CSV table of C-alpha atoms and ligand atoms in Angstrom, one decimal:
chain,number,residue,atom,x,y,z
A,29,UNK,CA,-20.2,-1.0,18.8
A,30,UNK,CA,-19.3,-4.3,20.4
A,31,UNK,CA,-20.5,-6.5,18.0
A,32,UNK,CA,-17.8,-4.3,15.4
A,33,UNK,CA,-15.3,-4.9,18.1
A,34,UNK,CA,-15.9,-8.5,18.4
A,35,UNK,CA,-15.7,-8.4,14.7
A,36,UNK,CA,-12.4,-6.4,14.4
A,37,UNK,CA,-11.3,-8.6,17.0
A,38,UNK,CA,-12.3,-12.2,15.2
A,39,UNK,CA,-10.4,-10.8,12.0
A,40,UNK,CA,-6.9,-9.8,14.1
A,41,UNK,CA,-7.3,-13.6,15.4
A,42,UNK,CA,-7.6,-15.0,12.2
A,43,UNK,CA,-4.9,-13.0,10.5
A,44,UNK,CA,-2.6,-14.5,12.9
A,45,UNK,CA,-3.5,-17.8,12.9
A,46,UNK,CA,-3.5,-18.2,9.0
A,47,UNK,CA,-0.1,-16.2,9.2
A,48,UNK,CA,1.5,-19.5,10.6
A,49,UNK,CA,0.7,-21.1,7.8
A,50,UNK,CA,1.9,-19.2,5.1
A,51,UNK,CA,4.1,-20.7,1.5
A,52,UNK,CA,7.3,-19.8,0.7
A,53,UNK,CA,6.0,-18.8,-3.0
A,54,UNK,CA,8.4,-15.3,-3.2
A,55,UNK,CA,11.5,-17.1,-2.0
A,56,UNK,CA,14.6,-15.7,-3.9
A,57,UNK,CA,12.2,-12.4,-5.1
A,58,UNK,CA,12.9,-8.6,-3.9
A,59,UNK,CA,10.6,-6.6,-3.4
A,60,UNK,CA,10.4,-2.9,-2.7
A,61,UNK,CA,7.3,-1.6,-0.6
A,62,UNK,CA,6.6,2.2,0.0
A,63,UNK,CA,5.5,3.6,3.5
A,64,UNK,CA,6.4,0.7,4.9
A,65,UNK,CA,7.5,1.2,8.5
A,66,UNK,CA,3.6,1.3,10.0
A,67,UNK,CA,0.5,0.5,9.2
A,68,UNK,CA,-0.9,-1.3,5.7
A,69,UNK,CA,2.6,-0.9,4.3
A,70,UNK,CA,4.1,-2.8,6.8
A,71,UNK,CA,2.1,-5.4,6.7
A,72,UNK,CA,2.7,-5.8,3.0
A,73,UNK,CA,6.4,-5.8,3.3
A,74,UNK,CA,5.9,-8.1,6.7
A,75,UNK,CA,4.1,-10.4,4.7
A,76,UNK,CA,6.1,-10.4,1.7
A,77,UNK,CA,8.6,-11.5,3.2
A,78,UNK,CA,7.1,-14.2,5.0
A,79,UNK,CA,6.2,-15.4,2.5
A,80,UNK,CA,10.1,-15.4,0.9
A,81,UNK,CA,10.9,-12.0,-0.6
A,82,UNK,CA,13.6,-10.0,0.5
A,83,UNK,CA,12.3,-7.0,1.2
A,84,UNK,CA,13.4,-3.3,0.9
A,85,UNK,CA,11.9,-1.1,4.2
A,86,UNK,CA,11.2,2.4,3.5
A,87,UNK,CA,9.5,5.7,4.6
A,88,UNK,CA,10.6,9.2,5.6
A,89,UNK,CA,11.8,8.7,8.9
A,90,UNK,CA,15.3,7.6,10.0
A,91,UNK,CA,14.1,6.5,13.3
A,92,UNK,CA,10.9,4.1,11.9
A,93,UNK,CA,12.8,2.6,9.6
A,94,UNK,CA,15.3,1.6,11.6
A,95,UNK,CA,12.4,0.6,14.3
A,96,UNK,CA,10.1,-1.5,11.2
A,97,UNK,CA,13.5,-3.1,10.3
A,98,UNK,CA,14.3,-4.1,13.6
A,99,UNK,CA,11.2,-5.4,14.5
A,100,UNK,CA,11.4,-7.9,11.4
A,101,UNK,CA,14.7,-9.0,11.6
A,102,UNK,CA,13.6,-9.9,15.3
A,103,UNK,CA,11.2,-12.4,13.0
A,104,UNK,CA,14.4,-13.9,11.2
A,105,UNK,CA,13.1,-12.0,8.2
A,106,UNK,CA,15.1,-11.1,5.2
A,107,UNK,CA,15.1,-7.2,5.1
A,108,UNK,CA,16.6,-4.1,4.8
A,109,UNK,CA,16.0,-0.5,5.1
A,110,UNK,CA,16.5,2.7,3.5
A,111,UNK,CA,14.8,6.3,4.3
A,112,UNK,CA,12.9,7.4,1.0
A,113,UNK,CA,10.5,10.4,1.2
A,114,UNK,CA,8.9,9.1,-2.5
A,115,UNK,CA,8.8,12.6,-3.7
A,116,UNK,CA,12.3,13.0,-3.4
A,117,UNK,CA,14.3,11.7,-6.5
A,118,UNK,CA,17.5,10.8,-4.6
A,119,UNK,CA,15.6,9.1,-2.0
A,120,UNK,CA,13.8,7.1,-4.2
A,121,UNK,CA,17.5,6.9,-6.5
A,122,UNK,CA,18.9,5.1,-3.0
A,123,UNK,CA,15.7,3.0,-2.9
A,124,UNK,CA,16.4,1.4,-6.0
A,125,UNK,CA,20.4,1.0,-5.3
A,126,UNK,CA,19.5,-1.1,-2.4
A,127,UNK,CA,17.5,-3.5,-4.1
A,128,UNK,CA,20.1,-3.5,-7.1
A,129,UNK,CA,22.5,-4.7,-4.0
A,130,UNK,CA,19.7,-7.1,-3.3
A,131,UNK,CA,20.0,-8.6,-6.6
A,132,UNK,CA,17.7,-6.6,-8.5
A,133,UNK,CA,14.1,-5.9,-7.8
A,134,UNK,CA,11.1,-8.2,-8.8
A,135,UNK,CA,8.2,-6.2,-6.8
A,136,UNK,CA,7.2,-2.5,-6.4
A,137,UNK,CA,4.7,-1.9,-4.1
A,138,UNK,CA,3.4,1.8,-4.3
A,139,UNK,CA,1.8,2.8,-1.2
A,140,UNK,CA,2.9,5.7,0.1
A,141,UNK,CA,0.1,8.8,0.1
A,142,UNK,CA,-0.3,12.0,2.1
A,143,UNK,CA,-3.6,14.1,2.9
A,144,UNK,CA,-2.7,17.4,4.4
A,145,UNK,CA,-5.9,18.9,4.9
A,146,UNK,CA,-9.2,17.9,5.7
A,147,UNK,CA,-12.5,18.9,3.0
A,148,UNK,CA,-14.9,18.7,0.0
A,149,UNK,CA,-12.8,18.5,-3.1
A,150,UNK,CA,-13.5,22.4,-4.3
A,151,UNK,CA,-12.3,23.7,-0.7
A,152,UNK,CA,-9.0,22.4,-1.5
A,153,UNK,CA,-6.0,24.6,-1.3
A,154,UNK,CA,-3.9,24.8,-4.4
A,155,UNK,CA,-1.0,24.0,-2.1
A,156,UNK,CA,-2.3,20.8,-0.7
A,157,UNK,CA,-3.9,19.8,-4.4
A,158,UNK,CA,-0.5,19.6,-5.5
A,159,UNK,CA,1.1,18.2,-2.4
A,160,UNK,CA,-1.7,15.4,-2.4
A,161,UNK,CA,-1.0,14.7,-6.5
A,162,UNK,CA,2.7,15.2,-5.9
A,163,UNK,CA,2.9,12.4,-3.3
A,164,UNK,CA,0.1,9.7,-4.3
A,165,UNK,CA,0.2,10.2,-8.1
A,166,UNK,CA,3.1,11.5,-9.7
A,167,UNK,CA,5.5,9.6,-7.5
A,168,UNK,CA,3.5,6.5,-7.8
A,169,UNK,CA,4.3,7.3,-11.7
A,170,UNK,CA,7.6,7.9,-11.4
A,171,UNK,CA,8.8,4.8,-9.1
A,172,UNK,CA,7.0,2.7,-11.4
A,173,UNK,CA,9.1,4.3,-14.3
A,174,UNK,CA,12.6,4.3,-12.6
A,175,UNK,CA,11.8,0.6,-11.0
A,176,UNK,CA,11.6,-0.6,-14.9
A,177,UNK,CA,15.4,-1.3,-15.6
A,178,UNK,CA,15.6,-3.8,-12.7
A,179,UNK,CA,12.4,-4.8,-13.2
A,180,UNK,CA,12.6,-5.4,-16.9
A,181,UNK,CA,15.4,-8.0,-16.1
A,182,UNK,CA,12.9,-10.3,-13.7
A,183,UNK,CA,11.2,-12.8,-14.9
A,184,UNK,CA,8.4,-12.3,-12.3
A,185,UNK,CA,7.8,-8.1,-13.2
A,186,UNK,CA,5.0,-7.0,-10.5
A,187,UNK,CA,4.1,-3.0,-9.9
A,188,UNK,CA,1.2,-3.1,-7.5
A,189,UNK,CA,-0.6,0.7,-6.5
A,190,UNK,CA,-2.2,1.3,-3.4
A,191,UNK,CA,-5.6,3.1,-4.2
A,192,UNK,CA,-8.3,3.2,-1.7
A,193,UNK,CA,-12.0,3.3,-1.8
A,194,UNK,CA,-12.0,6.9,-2.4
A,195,UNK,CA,-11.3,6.1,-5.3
A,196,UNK,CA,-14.7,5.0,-6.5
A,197,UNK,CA,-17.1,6.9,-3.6
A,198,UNK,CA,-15.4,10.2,-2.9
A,199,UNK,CA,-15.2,11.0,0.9
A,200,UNK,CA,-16.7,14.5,1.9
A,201,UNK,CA,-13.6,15.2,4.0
A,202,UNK,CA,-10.8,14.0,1.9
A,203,UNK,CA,-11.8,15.1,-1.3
A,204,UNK,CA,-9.0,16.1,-3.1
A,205,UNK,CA,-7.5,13.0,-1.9
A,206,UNK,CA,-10.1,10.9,-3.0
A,207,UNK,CA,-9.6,12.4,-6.7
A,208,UNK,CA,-5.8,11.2,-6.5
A,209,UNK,CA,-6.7,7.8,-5.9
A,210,UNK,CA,-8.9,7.3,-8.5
A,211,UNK,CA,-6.6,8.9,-11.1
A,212,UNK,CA,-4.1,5.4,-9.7
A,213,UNK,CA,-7.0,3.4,-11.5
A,214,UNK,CA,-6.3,4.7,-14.1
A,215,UNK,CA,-2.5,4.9,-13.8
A,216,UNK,CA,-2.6,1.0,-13.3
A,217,UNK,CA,-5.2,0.2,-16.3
A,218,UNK,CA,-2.7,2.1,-18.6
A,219,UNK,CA,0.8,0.9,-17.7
A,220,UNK,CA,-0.9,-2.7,-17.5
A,221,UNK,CA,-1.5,-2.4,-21.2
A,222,UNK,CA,1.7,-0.7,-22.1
A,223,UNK,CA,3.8,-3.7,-20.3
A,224,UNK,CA,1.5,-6.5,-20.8
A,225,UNK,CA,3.7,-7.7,-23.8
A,226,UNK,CA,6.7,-7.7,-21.2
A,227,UNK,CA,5.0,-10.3,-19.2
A,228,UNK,CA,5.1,-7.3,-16.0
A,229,UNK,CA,1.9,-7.1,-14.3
A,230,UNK,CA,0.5,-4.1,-12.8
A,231,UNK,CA,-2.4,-3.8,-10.6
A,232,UNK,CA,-3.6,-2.1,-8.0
A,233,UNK,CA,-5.3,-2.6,-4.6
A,234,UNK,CA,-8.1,-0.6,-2.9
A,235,UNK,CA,-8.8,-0.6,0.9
A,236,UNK,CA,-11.7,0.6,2.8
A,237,UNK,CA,-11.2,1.9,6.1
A,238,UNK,CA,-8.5,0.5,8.0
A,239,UNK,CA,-7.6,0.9,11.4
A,240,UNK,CA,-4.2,2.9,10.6
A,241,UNK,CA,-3.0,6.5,12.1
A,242,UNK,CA,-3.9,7.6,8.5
A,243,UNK,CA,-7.4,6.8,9.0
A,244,UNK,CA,-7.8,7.9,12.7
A,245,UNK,CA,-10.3,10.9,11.7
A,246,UNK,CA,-12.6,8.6,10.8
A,247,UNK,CA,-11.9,5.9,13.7
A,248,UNK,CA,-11.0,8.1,16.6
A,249,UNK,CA,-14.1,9.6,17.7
A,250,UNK,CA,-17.0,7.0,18.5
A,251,UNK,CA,-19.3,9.2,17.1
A,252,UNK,CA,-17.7,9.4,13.5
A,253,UNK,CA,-16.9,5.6,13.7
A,254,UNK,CA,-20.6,4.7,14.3
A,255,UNK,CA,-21.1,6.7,10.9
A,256,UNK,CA,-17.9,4.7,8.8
A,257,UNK,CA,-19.4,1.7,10.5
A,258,UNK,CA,-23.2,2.2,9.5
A,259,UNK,CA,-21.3,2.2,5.6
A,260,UNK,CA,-19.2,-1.1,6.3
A,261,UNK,CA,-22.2,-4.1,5.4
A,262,UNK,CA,-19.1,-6.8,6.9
A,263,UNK,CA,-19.8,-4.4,10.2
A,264,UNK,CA,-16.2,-3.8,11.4
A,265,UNK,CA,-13.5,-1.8,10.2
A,266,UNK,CA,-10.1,-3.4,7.9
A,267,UNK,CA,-7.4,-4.3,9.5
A,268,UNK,CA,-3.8,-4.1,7.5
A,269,UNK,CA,-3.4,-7.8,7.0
A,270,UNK,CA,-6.6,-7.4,5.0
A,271,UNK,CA,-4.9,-5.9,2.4
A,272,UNK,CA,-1.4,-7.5,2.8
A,273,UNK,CA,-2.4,-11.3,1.6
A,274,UNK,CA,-3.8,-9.5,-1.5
A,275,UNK,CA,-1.2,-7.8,-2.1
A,276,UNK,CA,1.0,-10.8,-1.8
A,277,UNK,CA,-1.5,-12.8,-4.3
A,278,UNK,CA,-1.0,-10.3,-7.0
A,279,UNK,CA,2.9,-10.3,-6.8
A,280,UNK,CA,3.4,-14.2,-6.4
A,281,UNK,CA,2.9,-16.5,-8.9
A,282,UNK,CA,-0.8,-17.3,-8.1
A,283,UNK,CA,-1.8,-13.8,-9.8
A,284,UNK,CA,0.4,-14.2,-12.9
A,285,UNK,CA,-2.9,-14.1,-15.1
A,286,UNK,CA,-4.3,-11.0,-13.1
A,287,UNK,CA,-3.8,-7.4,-15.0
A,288,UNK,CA,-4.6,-4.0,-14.7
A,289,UNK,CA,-7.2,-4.6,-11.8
A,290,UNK,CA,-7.8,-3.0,-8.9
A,291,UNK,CA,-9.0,-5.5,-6.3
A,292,UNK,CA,-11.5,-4.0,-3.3
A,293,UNK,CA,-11.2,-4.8,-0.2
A,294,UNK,CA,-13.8,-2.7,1.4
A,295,UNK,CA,-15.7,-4.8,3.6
A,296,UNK,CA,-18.7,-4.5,1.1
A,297,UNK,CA,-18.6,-1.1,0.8
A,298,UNK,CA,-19.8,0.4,-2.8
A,299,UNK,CA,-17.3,0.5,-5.1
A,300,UNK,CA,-18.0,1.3,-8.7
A,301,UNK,CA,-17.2,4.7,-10.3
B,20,NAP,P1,-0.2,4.9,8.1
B,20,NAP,O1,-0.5,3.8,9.0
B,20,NAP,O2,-0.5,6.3,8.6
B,20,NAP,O3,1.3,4.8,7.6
B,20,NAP,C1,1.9,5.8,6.8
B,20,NAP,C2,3.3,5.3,6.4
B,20,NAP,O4,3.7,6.2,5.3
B,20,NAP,C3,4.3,5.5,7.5
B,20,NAP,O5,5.2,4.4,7.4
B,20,NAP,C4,5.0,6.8,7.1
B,20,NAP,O6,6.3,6.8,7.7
B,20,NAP,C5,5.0,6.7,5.6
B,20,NAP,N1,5.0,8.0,4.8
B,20,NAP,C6,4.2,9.0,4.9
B,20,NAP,N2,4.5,9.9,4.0
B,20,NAP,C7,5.5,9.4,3.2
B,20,NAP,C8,6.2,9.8,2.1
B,20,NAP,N3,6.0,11.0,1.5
B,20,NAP,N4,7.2,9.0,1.6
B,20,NAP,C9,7.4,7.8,2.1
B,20,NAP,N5,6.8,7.4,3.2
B,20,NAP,C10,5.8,8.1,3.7
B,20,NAP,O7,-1.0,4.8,6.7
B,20,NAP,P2,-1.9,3.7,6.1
B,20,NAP,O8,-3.3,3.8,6.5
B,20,NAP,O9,-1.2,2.4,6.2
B,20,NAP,O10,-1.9,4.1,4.5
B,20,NAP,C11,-1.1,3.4,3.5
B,20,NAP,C12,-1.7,3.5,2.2
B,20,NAP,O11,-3.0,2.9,2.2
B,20,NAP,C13,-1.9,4.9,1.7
B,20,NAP,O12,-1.7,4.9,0.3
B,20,NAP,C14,-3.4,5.2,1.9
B,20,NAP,O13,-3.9,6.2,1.1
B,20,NAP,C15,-3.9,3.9,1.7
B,20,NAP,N6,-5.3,3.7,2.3
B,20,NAP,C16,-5.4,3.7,3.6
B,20,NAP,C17,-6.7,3.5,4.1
B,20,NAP,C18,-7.0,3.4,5.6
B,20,NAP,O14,-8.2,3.4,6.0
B,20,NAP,N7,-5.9,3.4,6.5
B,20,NAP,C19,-7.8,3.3,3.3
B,20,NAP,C20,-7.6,3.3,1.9
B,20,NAP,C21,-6.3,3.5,1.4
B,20,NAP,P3,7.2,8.2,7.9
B,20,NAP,O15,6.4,9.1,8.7
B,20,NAP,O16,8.5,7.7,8.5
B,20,NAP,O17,7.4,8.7,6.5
């Protein structure tokens, strides 16, 4: 327990400290990122735009978008924000005006996801089977689909999915959730291949357990986190700027020859299907 805390702690550190020294290689790119007013979403769109991009905030909330967008301004970051619930075609209609505004969008980050209800896959409710595919699949689909005008007009076309490592070793508890993410492996290998020829990549990224509000089942209690932990061979739990400097790397030039991957970021955790 306080060796994974010294761990955790050692990784926070060192986020920050490499944070200081980050490029400019997104300067002049916009980017749109999903979920983005907490947790692994907002440190994509923090780092983004650290890194140059200018950056489109979004979630559900009124109130934590305006508070996310705040917060990086404070930063002298180039952002805005607009409320988009992603199942929502208006929302996500006002999503893509504002980075048309911007200039027209280079990035789409799809990270949003929801899990209602907690279970094995077969104990499921119908209604929360379709919430769960409405939210982390089929509007995954469909922002990558309406973000292809704009994005079809950069010449640096990036669609990144968030996917998790559900995706390849289906949690007990969340296991109609862990059958959405694994169908985004399979949403990213195919639109890779259908824009490939259009010089867009699209790839996707998969996190283990990171210390969010959406993973605080499995981090709250000491007992269950002793359990996540005993599964974690790096010994600590993510942290969202574990996942955000991937992110960036597959949207900024450096990734340009990456794909239809998915990229783990597990802490060694299995992850083949
Ligand atoms: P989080 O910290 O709980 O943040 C969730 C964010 O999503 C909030 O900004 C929330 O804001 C927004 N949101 C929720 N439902 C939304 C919707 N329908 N439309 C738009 N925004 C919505 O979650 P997180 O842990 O960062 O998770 C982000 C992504 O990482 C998800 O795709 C998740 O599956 C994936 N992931 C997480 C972990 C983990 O251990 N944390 C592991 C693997 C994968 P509002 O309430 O204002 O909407």
């Amino acid at each position: 327990m306080l060796q994974s805390r010294f761990l955790l702690n050692c990784a926070i550190q060192m986020k920050k400290m490499s944070s200081n020294a980050l490029c400019s290689r997104l300067n002049g790119r916009v980017a749109i990122v999903t979920a983005s007013t907490e947790g692994i979403g907002f440190a994509i769109a923090q780092r983004l735009a650290r890194e140059g991009a200018k950056v489109v905030v979004s979630s559900r909330k009124e109130k934590n978008v305006e508070k996310a967008v705040n917060e990086l301004k404070k930063e002298g970051l180039n952002v805005t924000g607009v409320v988009c619930h992603v199942s929502k075609a208006e929302d996500r209609r006002k999503l893509f005006m504002e980075s048309e505004k911007l200039g027209g969008l280079d990035i789409l980050v799809s990270n949003a996801a929801v899990n209602p209800e907690i279970g094995g896959v077969l104990d499921a409710s119908e209604t929360a089977w379709d919430k769960i595919f409405d939210v982390n699949v089929k509007s995954s689909f469909l922002l990558a689909k309406e973000a292809l005008p704009q994005i079809r007009k950069s010449k640096f076309g990036r669609i990144v999915f968030v996917s998790s490592i559900a995706a390849y070793a289906p949690l007990d508890v969340l296991g109609a959730y862990s059958v959405s993410k694994t169908a985004l492996l399979g949403l990213t290998k195919a639109a890779a291949n259908q824009l490939a020829t259009e010089n867009i990549t699209v790839n996707c990224v998969a996190p283990g357990v990171v210390q969010t509000k959406f993973a605080s089942t499995l981090t709250e209690s000491e007992a269950t986190r002793e359990e996540v932990l005993k599964r974690i061979p790096l010994g600590r739990l993510g942290v969202p700027d574990d996942i955000s400097g991937i992110v960036a790397l597959l949207v900024s030039d450096d990734g340009s020859y990456i794909t239809g991957e998915t990229i783990v970021a597990a802490g060694g955790m299995i992850s083949h299907l």
